[in-house]
PDB file of C-alpha atoms in Angstrom:
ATOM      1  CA  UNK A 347    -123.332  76.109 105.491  1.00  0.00           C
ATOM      2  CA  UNK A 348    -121.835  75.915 109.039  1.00  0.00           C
ATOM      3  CA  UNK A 349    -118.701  74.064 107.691  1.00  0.00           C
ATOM      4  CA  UNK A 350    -118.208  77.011 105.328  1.00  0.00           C
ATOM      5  CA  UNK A 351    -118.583  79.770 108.106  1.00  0.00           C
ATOM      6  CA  UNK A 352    -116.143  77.428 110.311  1.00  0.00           C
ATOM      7  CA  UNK A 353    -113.945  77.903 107.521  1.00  0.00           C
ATOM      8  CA  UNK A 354    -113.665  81.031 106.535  1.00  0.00           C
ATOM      9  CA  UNK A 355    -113.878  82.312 109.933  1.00  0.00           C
ATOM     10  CA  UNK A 356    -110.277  80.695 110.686  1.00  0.00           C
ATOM     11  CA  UNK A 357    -109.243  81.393 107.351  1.00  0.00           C
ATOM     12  CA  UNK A 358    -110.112  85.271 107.919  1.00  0.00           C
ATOM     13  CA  UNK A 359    -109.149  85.285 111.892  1.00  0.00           C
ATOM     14  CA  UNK A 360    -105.850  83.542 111.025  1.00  0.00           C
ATOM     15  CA  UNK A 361    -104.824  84.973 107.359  1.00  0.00           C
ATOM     16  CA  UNK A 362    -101.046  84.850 108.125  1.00  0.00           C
ATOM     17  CA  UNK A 363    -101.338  81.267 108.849  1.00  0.00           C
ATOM     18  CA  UNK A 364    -103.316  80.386 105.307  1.00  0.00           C
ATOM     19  CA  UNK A 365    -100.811  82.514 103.190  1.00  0.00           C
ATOM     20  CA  UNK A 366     -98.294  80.581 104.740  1.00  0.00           C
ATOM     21  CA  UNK A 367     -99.366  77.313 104.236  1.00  0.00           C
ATOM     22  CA  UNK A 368    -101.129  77.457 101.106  1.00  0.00           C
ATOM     23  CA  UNK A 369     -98.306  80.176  99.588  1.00  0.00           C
ATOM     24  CA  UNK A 370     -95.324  78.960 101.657  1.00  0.00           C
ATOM     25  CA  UNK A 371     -94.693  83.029 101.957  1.00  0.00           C
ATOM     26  CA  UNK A 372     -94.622  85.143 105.521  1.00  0.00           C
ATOM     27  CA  UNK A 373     -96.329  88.039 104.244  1.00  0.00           C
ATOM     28  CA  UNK A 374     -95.577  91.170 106.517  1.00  0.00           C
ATOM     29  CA  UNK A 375     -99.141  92.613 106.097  1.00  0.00           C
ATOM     30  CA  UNK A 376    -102.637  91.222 104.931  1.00  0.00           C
ATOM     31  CA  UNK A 377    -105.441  92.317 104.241  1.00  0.00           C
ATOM     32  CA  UNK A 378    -108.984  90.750 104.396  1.00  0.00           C
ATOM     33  CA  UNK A 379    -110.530  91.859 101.222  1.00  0.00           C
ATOM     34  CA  UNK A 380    -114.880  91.903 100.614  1.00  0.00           C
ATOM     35  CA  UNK A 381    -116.004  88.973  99.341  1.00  0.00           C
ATOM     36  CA  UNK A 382    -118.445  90.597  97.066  1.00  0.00           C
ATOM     37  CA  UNK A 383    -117.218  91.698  93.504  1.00  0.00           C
ATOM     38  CA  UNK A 384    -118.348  93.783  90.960  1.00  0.00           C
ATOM     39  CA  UNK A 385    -119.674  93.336  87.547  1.00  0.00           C
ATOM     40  CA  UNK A 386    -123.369  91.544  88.738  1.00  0.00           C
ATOM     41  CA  UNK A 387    -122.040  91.240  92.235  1.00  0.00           C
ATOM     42  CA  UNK A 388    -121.415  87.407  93.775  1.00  0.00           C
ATOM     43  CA  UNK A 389    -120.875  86.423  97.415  1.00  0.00           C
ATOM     44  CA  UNK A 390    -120.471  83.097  99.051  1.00  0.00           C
ATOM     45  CA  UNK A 391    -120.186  82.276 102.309  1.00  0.00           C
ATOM     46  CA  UNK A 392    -117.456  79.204 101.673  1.00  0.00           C
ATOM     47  CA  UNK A 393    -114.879  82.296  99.731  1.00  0.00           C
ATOM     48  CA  UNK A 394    -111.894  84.346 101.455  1.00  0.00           C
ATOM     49  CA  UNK A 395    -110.404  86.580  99.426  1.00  0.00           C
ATOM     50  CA  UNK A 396    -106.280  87.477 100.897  1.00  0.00           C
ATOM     51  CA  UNK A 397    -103.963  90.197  99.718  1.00  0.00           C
ATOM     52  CA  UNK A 398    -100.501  89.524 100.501  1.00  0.00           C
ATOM     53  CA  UNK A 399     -98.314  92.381  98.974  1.00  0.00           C
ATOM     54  CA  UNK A 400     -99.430  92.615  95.542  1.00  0.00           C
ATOM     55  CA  UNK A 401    -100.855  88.897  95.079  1.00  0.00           C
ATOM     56  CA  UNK A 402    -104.529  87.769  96.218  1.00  0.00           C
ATOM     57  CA  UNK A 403    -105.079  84.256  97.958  1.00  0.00           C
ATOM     58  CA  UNK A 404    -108.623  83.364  96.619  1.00  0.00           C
ATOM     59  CA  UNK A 405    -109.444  80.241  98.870  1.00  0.00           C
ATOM     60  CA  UNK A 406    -112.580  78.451  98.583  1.00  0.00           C
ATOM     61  CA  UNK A 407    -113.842  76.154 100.784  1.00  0.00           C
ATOM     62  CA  UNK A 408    -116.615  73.066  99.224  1.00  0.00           C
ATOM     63  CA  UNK A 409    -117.694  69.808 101.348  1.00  0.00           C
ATOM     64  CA  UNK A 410    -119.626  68.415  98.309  1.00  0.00           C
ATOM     65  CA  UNK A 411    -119.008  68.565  94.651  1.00  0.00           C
ATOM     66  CA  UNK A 412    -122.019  69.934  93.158  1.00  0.00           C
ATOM     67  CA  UNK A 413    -122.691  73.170  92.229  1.00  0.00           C
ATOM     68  CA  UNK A 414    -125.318  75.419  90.602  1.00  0.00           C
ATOM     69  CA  UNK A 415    -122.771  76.879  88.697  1.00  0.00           C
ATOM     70  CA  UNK A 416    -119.535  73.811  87.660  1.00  0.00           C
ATOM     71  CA  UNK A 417    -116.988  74.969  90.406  1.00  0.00           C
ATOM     72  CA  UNK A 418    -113.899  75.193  87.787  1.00  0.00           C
ATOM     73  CA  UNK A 419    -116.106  77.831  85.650  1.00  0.00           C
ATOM     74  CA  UNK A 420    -116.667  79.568  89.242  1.00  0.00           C
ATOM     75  CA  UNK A 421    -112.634  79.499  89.564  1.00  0.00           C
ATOM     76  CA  UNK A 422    -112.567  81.021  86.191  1.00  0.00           C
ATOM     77  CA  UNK A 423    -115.279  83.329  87.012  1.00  0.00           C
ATOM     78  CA  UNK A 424    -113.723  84.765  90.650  1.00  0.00           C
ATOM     79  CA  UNK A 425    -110.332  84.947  88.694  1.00  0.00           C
ATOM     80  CA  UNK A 426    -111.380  87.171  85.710  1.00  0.00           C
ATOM     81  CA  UNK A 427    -112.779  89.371  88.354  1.00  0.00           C
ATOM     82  CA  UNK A 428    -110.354  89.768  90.734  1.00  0.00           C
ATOM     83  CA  UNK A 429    -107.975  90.753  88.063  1.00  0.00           C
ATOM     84  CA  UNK A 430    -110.114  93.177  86.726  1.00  0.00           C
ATOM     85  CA  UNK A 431    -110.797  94.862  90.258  1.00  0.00           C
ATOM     86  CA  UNK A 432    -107.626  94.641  92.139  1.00  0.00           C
ATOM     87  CA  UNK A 433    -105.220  94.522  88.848  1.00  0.00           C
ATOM     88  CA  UNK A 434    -102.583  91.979  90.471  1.00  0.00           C
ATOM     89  CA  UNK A 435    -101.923  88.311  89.978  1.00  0.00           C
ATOM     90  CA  UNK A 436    -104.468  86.077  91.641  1.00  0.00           C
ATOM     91  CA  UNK A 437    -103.313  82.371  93.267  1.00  0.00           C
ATOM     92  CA  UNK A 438    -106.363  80.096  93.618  1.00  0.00           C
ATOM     93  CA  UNK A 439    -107.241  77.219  95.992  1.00  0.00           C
ATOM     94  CA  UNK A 440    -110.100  75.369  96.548  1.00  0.00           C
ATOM     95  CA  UNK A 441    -109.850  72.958  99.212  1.00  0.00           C
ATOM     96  CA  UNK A 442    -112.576  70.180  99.601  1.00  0.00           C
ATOM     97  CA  UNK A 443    -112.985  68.910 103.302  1.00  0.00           C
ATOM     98  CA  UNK A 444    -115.308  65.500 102.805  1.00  0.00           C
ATOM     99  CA  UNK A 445    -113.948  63.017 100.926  1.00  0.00           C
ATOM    100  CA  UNK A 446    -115.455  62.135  97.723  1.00  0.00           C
ATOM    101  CA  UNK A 447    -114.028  60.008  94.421  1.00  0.00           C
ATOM    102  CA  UNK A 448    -115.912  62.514  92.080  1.00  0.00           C
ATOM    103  CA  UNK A 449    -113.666  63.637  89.410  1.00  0.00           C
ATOM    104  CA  UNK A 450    -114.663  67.360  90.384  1.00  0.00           C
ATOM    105  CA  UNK A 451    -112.292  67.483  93.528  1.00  0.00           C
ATOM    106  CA  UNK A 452    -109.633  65.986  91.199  1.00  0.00           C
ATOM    107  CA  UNK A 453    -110.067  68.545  88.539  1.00  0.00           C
ATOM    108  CA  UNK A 454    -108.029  71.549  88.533  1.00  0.00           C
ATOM    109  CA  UNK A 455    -108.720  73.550  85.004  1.00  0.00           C
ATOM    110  CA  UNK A 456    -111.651  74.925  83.197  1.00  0.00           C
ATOM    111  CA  UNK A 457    -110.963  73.952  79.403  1.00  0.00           C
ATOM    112  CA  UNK A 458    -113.325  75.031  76.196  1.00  0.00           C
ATOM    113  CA  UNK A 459    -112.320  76.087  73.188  1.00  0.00           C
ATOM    114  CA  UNK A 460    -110.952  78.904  73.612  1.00  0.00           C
ATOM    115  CA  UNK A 461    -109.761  79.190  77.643  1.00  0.00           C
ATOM    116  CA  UNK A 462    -107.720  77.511  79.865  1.00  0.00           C
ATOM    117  CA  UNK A 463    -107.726  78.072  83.213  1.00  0.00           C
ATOM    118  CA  UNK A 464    -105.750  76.426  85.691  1.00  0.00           C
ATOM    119  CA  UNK A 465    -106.052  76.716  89.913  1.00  0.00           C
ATOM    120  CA  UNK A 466    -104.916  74.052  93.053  1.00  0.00           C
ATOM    121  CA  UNK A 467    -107.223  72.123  93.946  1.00  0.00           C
ATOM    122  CA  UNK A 468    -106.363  70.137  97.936  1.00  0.00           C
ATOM    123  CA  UNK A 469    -108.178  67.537  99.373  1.00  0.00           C
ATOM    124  CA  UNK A 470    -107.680  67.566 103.019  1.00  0.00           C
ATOM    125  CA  UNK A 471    -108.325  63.726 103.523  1.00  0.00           C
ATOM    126  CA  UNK A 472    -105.010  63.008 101.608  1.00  0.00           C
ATOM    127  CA  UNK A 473    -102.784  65.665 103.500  1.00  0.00           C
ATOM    128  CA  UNK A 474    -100.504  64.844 106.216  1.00  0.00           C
ATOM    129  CA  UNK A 475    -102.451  65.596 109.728  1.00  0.00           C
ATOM    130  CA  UNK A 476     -98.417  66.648 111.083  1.00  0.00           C
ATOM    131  CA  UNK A 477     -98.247  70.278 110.596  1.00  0.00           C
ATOM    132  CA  UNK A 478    -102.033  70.879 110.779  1.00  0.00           C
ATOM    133  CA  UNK A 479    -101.938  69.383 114.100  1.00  0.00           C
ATOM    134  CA  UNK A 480     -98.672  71.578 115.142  1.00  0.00           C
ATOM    135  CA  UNK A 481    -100.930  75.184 114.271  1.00  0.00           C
ATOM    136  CA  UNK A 482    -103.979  76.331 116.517  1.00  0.00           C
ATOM    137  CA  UNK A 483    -105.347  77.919 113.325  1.00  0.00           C
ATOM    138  CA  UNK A 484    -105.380  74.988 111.312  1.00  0.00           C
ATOM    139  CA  UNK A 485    -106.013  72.359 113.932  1.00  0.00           C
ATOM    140  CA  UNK A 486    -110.005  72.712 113.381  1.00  0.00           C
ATOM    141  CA  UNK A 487    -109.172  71.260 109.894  1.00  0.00           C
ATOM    142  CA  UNK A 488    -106.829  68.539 111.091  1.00  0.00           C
ATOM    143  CA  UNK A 489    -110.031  66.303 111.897  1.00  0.00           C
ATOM    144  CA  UNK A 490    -110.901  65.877 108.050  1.00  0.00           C
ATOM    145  CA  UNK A 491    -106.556  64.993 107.097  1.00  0.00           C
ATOM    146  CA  UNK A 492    -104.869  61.430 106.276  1.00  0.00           C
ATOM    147  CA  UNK A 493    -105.248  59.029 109.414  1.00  0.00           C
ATOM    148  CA  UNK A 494    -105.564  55.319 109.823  1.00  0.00           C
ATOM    149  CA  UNK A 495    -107.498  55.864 112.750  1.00  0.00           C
ATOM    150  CA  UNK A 496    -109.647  58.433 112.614  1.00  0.00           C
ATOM    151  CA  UNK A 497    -110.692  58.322 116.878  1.00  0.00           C
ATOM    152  CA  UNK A 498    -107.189  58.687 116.657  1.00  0.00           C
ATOM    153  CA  UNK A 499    -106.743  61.449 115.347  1.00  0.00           C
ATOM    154  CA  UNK A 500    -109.946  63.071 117.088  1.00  0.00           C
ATOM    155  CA  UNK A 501    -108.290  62.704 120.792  1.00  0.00           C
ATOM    156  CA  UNK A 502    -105.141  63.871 119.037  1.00  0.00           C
ATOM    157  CA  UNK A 503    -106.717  67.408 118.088  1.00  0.00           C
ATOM    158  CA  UNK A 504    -108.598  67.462 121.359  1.00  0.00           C
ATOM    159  CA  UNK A 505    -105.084  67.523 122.996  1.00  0.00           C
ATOM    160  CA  UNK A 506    -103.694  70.465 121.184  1.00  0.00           C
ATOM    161  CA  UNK A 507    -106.966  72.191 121.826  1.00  0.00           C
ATOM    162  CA  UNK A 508    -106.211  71.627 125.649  1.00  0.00           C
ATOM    163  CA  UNK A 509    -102.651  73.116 125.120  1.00  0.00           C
ATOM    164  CA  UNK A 510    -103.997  77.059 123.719  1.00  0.00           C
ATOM    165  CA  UNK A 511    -103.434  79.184 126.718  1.00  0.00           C
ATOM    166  CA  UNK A 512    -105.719  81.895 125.651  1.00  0.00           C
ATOM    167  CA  UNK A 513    -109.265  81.035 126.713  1.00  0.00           C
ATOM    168  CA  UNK A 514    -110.696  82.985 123.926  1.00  0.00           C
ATOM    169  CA  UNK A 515    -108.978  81.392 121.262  1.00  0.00           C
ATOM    170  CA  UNK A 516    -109.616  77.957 122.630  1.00  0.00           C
ATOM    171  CA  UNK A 517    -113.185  78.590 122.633  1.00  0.00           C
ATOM    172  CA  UNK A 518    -113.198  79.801 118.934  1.00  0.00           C
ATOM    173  CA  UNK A 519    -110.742  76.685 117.768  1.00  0.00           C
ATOM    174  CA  UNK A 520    -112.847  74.192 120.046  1.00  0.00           C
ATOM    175  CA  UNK A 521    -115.984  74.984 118.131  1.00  0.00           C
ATOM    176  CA  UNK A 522    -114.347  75.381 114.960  1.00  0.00           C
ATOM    177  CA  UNK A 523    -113.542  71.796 115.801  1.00  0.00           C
ATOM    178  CA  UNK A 524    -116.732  70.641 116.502  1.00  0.00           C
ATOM    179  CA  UNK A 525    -118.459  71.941 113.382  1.00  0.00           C
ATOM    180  CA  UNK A 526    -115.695  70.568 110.995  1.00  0.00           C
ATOM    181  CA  UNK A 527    -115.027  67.299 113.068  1.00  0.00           C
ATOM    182  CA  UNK A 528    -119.261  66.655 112.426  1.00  0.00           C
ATOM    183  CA  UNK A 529    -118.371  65.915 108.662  1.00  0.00           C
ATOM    184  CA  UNK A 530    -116.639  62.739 109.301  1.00  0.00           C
ATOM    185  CA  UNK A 531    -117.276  61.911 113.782  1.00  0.00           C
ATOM    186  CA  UNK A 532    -120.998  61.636 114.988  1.00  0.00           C
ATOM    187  CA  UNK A 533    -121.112  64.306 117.380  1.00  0.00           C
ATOM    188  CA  UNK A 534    -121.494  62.610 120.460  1.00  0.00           C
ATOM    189  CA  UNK A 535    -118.010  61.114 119.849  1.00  0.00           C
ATOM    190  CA  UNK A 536    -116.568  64.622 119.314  1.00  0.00           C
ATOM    191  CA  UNK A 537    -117.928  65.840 122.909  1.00  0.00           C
ATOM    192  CA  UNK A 538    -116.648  63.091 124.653  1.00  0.00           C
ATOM    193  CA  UNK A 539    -112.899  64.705 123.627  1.00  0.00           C
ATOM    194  CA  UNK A 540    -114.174  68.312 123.740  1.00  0.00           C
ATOM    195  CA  UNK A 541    -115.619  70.306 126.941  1.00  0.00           C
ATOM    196  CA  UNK A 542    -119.323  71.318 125.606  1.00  0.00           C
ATOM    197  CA  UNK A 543    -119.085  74.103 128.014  1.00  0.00           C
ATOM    198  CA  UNK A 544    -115.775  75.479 126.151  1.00  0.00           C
ATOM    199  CA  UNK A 545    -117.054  74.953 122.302  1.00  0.00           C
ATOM    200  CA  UNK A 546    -121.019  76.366 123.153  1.00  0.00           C
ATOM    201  CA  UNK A 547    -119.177  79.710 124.598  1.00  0.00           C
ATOM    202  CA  UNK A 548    -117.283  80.050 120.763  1.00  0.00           C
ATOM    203  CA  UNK A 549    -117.892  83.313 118.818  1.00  0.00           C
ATOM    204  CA  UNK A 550    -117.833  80.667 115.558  1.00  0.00           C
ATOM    205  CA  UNK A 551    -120.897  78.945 117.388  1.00  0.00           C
ATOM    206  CA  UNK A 552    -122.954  81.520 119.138  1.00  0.00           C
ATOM    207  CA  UNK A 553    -122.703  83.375 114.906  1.00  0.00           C
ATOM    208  CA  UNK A 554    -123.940  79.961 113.931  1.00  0.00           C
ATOM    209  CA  UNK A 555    -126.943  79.606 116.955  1.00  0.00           C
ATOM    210  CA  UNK A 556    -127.687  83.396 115.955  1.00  0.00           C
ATOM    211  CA  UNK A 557    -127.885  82.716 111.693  1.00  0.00           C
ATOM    212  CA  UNK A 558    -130.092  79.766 112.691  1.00  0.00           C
ATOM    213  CA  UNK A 559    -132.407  81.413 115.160  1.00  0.00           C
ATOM    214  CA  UNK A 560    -132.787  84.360 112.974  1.00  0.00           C
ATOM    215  CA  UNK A 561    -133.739  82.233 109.981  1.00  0.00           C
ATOM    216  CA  UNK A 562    -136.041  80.559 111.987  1.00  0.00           C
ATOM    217  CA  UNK A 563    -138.143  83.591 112.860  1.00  0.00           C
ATOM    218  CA  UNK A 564    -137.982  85.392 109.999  1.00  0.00           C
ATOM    219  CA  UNK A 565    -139.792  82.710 108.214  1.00  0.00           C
ATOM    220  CA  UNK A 566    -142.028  82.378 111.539  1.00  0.00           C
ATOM    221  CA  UNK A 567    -142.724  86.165 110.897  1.00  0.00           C
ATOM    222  CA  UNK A 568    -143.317  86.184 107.422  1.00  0.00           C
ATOM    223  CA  UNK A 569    -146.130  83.180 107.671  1.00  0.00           C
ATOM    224  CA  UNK A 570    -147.817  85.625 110.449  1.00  0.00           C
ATOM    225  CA  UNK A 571    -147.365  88.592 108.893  1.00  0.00           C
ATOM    226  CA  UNK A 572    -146.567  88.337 105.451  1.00  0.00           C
ATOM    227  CA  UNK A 573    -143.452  90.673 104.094  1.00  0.00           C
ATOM    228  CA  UNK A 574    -141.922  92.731 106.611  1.00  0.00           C
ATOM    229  CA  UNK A 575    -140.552  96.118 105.930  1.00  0.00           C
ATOM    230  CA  UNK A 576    -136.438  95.894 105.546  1.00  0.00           C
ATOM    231  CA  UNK A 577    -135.352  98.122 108.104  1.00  0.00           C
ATOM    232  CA  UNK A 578    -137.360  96.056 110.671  1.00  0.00           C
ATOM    233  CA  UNK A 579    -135.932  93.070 109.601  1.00  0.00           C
ATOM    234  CA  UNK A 580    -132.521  94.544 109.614  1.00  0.00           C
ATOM    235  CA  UNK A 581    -133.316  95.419 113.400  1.00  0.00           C
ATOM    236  CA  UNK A 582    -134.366  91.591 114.262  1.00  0.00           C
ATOM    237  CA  UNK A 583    -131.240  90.617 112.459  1.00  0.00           C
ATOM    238  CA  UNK A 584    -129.265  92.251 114.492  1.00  0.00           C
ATOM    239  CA  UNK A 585    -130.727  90.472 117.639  1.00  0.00           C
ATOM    240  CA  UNK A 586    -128.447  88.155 119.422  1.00  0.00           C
ATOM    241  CA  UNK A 587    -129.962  84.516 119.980  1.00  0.00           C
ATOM    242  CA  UNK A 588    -130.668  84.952 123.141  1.00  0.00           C
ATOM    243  CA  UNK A 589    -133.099  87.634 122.170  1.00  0.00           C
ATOM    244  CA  UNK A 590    -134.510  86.007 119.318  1.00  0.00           C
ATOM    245  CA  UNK A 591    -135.262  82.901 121.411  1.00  0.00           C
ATOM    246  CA  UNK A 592    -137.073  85.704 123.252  1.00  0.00           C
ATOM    247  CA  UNK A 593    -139.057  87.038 119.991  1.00  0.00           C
ATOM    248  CA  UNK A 594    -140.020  83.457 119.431  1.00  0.00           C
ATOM    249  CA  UNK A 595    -141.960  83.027 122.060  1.00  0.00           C
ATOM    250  CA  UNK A 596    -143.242  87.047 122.506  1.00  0.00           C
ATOM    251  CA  UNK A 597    -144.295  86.375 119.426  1.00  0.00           C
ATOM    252  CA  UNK A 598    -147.710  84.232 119.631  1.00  0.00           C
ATOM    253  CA  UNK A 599    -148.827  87.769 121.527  1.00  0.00           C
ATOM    254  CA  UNK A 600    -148.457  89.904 118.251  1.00  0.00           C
ATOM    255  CA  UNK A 601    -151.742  90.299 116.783  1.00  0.00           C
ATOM    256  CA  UNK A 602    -150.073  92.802 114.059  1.00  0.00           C
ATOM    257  CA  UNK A 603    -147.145  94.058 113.184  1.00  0.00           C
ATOM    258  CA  UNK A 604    -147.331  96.975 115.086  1.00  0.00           C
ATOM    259  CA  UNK A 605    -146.930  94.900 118.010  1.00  0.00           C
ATOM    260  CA  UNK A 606    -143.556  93.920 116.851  1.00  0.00           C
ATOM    261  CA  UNK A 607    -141.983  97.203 116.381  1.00  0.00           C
ATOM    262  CA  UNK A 608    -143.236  98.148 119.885  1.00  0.00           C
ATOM    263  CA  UNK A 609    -141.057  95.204 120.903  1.00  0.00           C
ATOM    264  CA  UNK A 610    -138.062  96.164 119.255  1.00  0.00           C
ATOM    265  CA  UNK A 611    -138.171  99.196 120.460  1.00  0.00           C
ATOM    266  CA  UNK A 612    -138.411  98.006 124.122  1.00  0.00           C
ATOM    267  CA  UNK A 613    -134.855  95.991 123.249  1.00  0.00           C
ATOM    268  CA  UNK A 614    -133.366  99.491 121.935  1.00  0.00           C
ATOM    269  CA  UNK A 615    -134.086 101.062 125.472  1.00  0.00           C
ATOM    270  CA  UNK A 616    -133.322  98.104 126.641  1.00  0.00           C
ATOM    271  CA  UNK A 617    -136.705  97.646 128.634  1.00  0.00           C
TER     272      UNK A 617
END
C-alpha cells in the first residue's frame, strides 16, 4: 500500500503537473476533491480524484492486476458516481506501475449486455522515461518507464533528484523515489544513488513509518486489551512514530487500560 500512498501523494501535492500530462491542459485552478463518494461510500488509498474547470481527472494508481472487485467494473463504478455527485464530465486513468502481461492492464472497457464503458488505461514500463525525467513531480515515477538499462535509468533519476533546490521538496521526491523505485531495484541498489539521510527525513516516509507503527500497536493493544474505545484509538492514531515507538515499549507496564489513557494524557500535557 506504500506504492499507492507514494502515488497519490505526488499526484495530490503536484495536481497541475498530472492534469497536464495525463490531460495535456494547464488548468488555472484545481481542486483536490475527497476521495470518498456517496451512495454506500468507497475509498481507496491508490484513487485521486482532480477538478480542472468543469472536468474531473479520476486517476487510479494499481501495481498488480487483481482485484476484489474486476478493476474495469470499479472504473465503471467511480464514473457513475462522480457524475452523479459533481454533475460534469469525468476523464479516467488508471495507470499500472509493475509490469505485468495480464490482459487486465491491457483492457480499457467494461462491456455486458447492456453497458459500455470506456477509460485510458497507461502502463508506465512502456512510456518514454524523457519528460518524466525532465519534471520533479513525476520523476518518482520515472524509475518504473521504458529503459534498456534499468541501473541506468536509476542513477539517471538520482541526478535530477540532486538538481531540486528546495530541500523540502527533495526530501519528499527522494522518498517518493525510494518507495516506487522498490517495485523493480532491490533497495540496497536504490541507496547507493540516494542519500538515506535525505529520503528517511520525507513527509511521504515518516506518513508511511507512522501508518506502520500505528498498525503495529493497535493490533499489539487489542491482543492485551481486547477492543479499545474509538476516541482512544483516535488519540493513539494521531501519535507521531516517534511516540508510538514510545507506546510500544511503555506498553508491557499497562496492566489495564486505564493505564493507557493516563499515558495519553501525559503526551497531551506533554509530560
Amino acid at each position: 500500500m506504500s506504492y499507492d500512498n507514494a502515488c497519490k501523494f505526488l499526484a495530490e501535492q503536484y495536481p497541475a503537473d498530472f492534469v497536464f500530462w495525463l490531460l495535456g491542459v494547464e488548468a488555472p485552478q484545481i481542486e483536490v476533491l475527497k476521495t470518498e463518494l456517496t451512495l454506500e461510500p468507497i475509498r481507496a488509498d491508490s484513487v485521486t480524484f482532480l477538478q480542472a474547470a468543469n472536468q474531473i481527472l479520476h486517476i487510479e494508481f494499481q501495481t498488480l492486476p487483481k482485484s476484489k472487485t474486476p478493476l474495469n467494473f470499479r472504473m465503471l463504478d467511480y464514473s457513475v458516481r462522480l457524475k452523479r455527485q459533481y454533475k460534469c464530465p469525468v476523464t479516467q486513468v488508471l495507470i499500472f506501475l509493475q509490469e505485468t502481461d495480464n490482459e487486465v492492464a491491457f483492457t480499457e472497457e467494461y462491456r455486458d449486455n447492456t453497458t459500455i464503458h470506456q477509460y485510458q488505461v497507461i502502463r508506465l514500463w512502456e512510456q518514454d522515461s524523457t519528460p518524466f525525467l525532465a519534471n520533479p513531480a513525476l520523476l518518482p515515477l520515472a524509475t518504473l518507464t521504458q529503459t534498456d538499462s534499468p541501473p541506468a535509468l536509476l542513477a539517471q533519476v538520482a541526478e535530477q533528484v540532486a538538481t531540486i533546490s528546495d530541500r523540502e521538496q527533495r526530501q519528499n521526491i527522494a522518498g517518493c523515489v525510494e518507495i516506487l523505485a522498490g517495485l523493480r531495484f532491490e533497495k540496497d541498489l536504490v541507496r547507493q544513488f540516494l542519500r538515506e539521510d535525505i529520503m528517511k527525513e520525507s513527509v511521504i516516509y515518516q506518513d508511511i513509518v507512522q501508518k506502520e507503527a500505528f498498525k503495529l500497536i493497535s493490533r499489539q493493544l487489542k491482543r492485551r486489551f481486547g477492543d479499545i474505545d474509538a476516541s482512544s484509538l483516535e488519540q493513539v492514531r494521531n501519535l507521531s512514530a516517534e511516540e508510538l515507538e514510545e507506546l510500544g515499549e511503555a506498553l508491557f507496564d499497562f496492566s489495564e487500560v486505564a493505564d493507557l489513557l493516563v499515558w495519553l494524557e501525559q503526551q497531551e500535557r506533554g509530560s
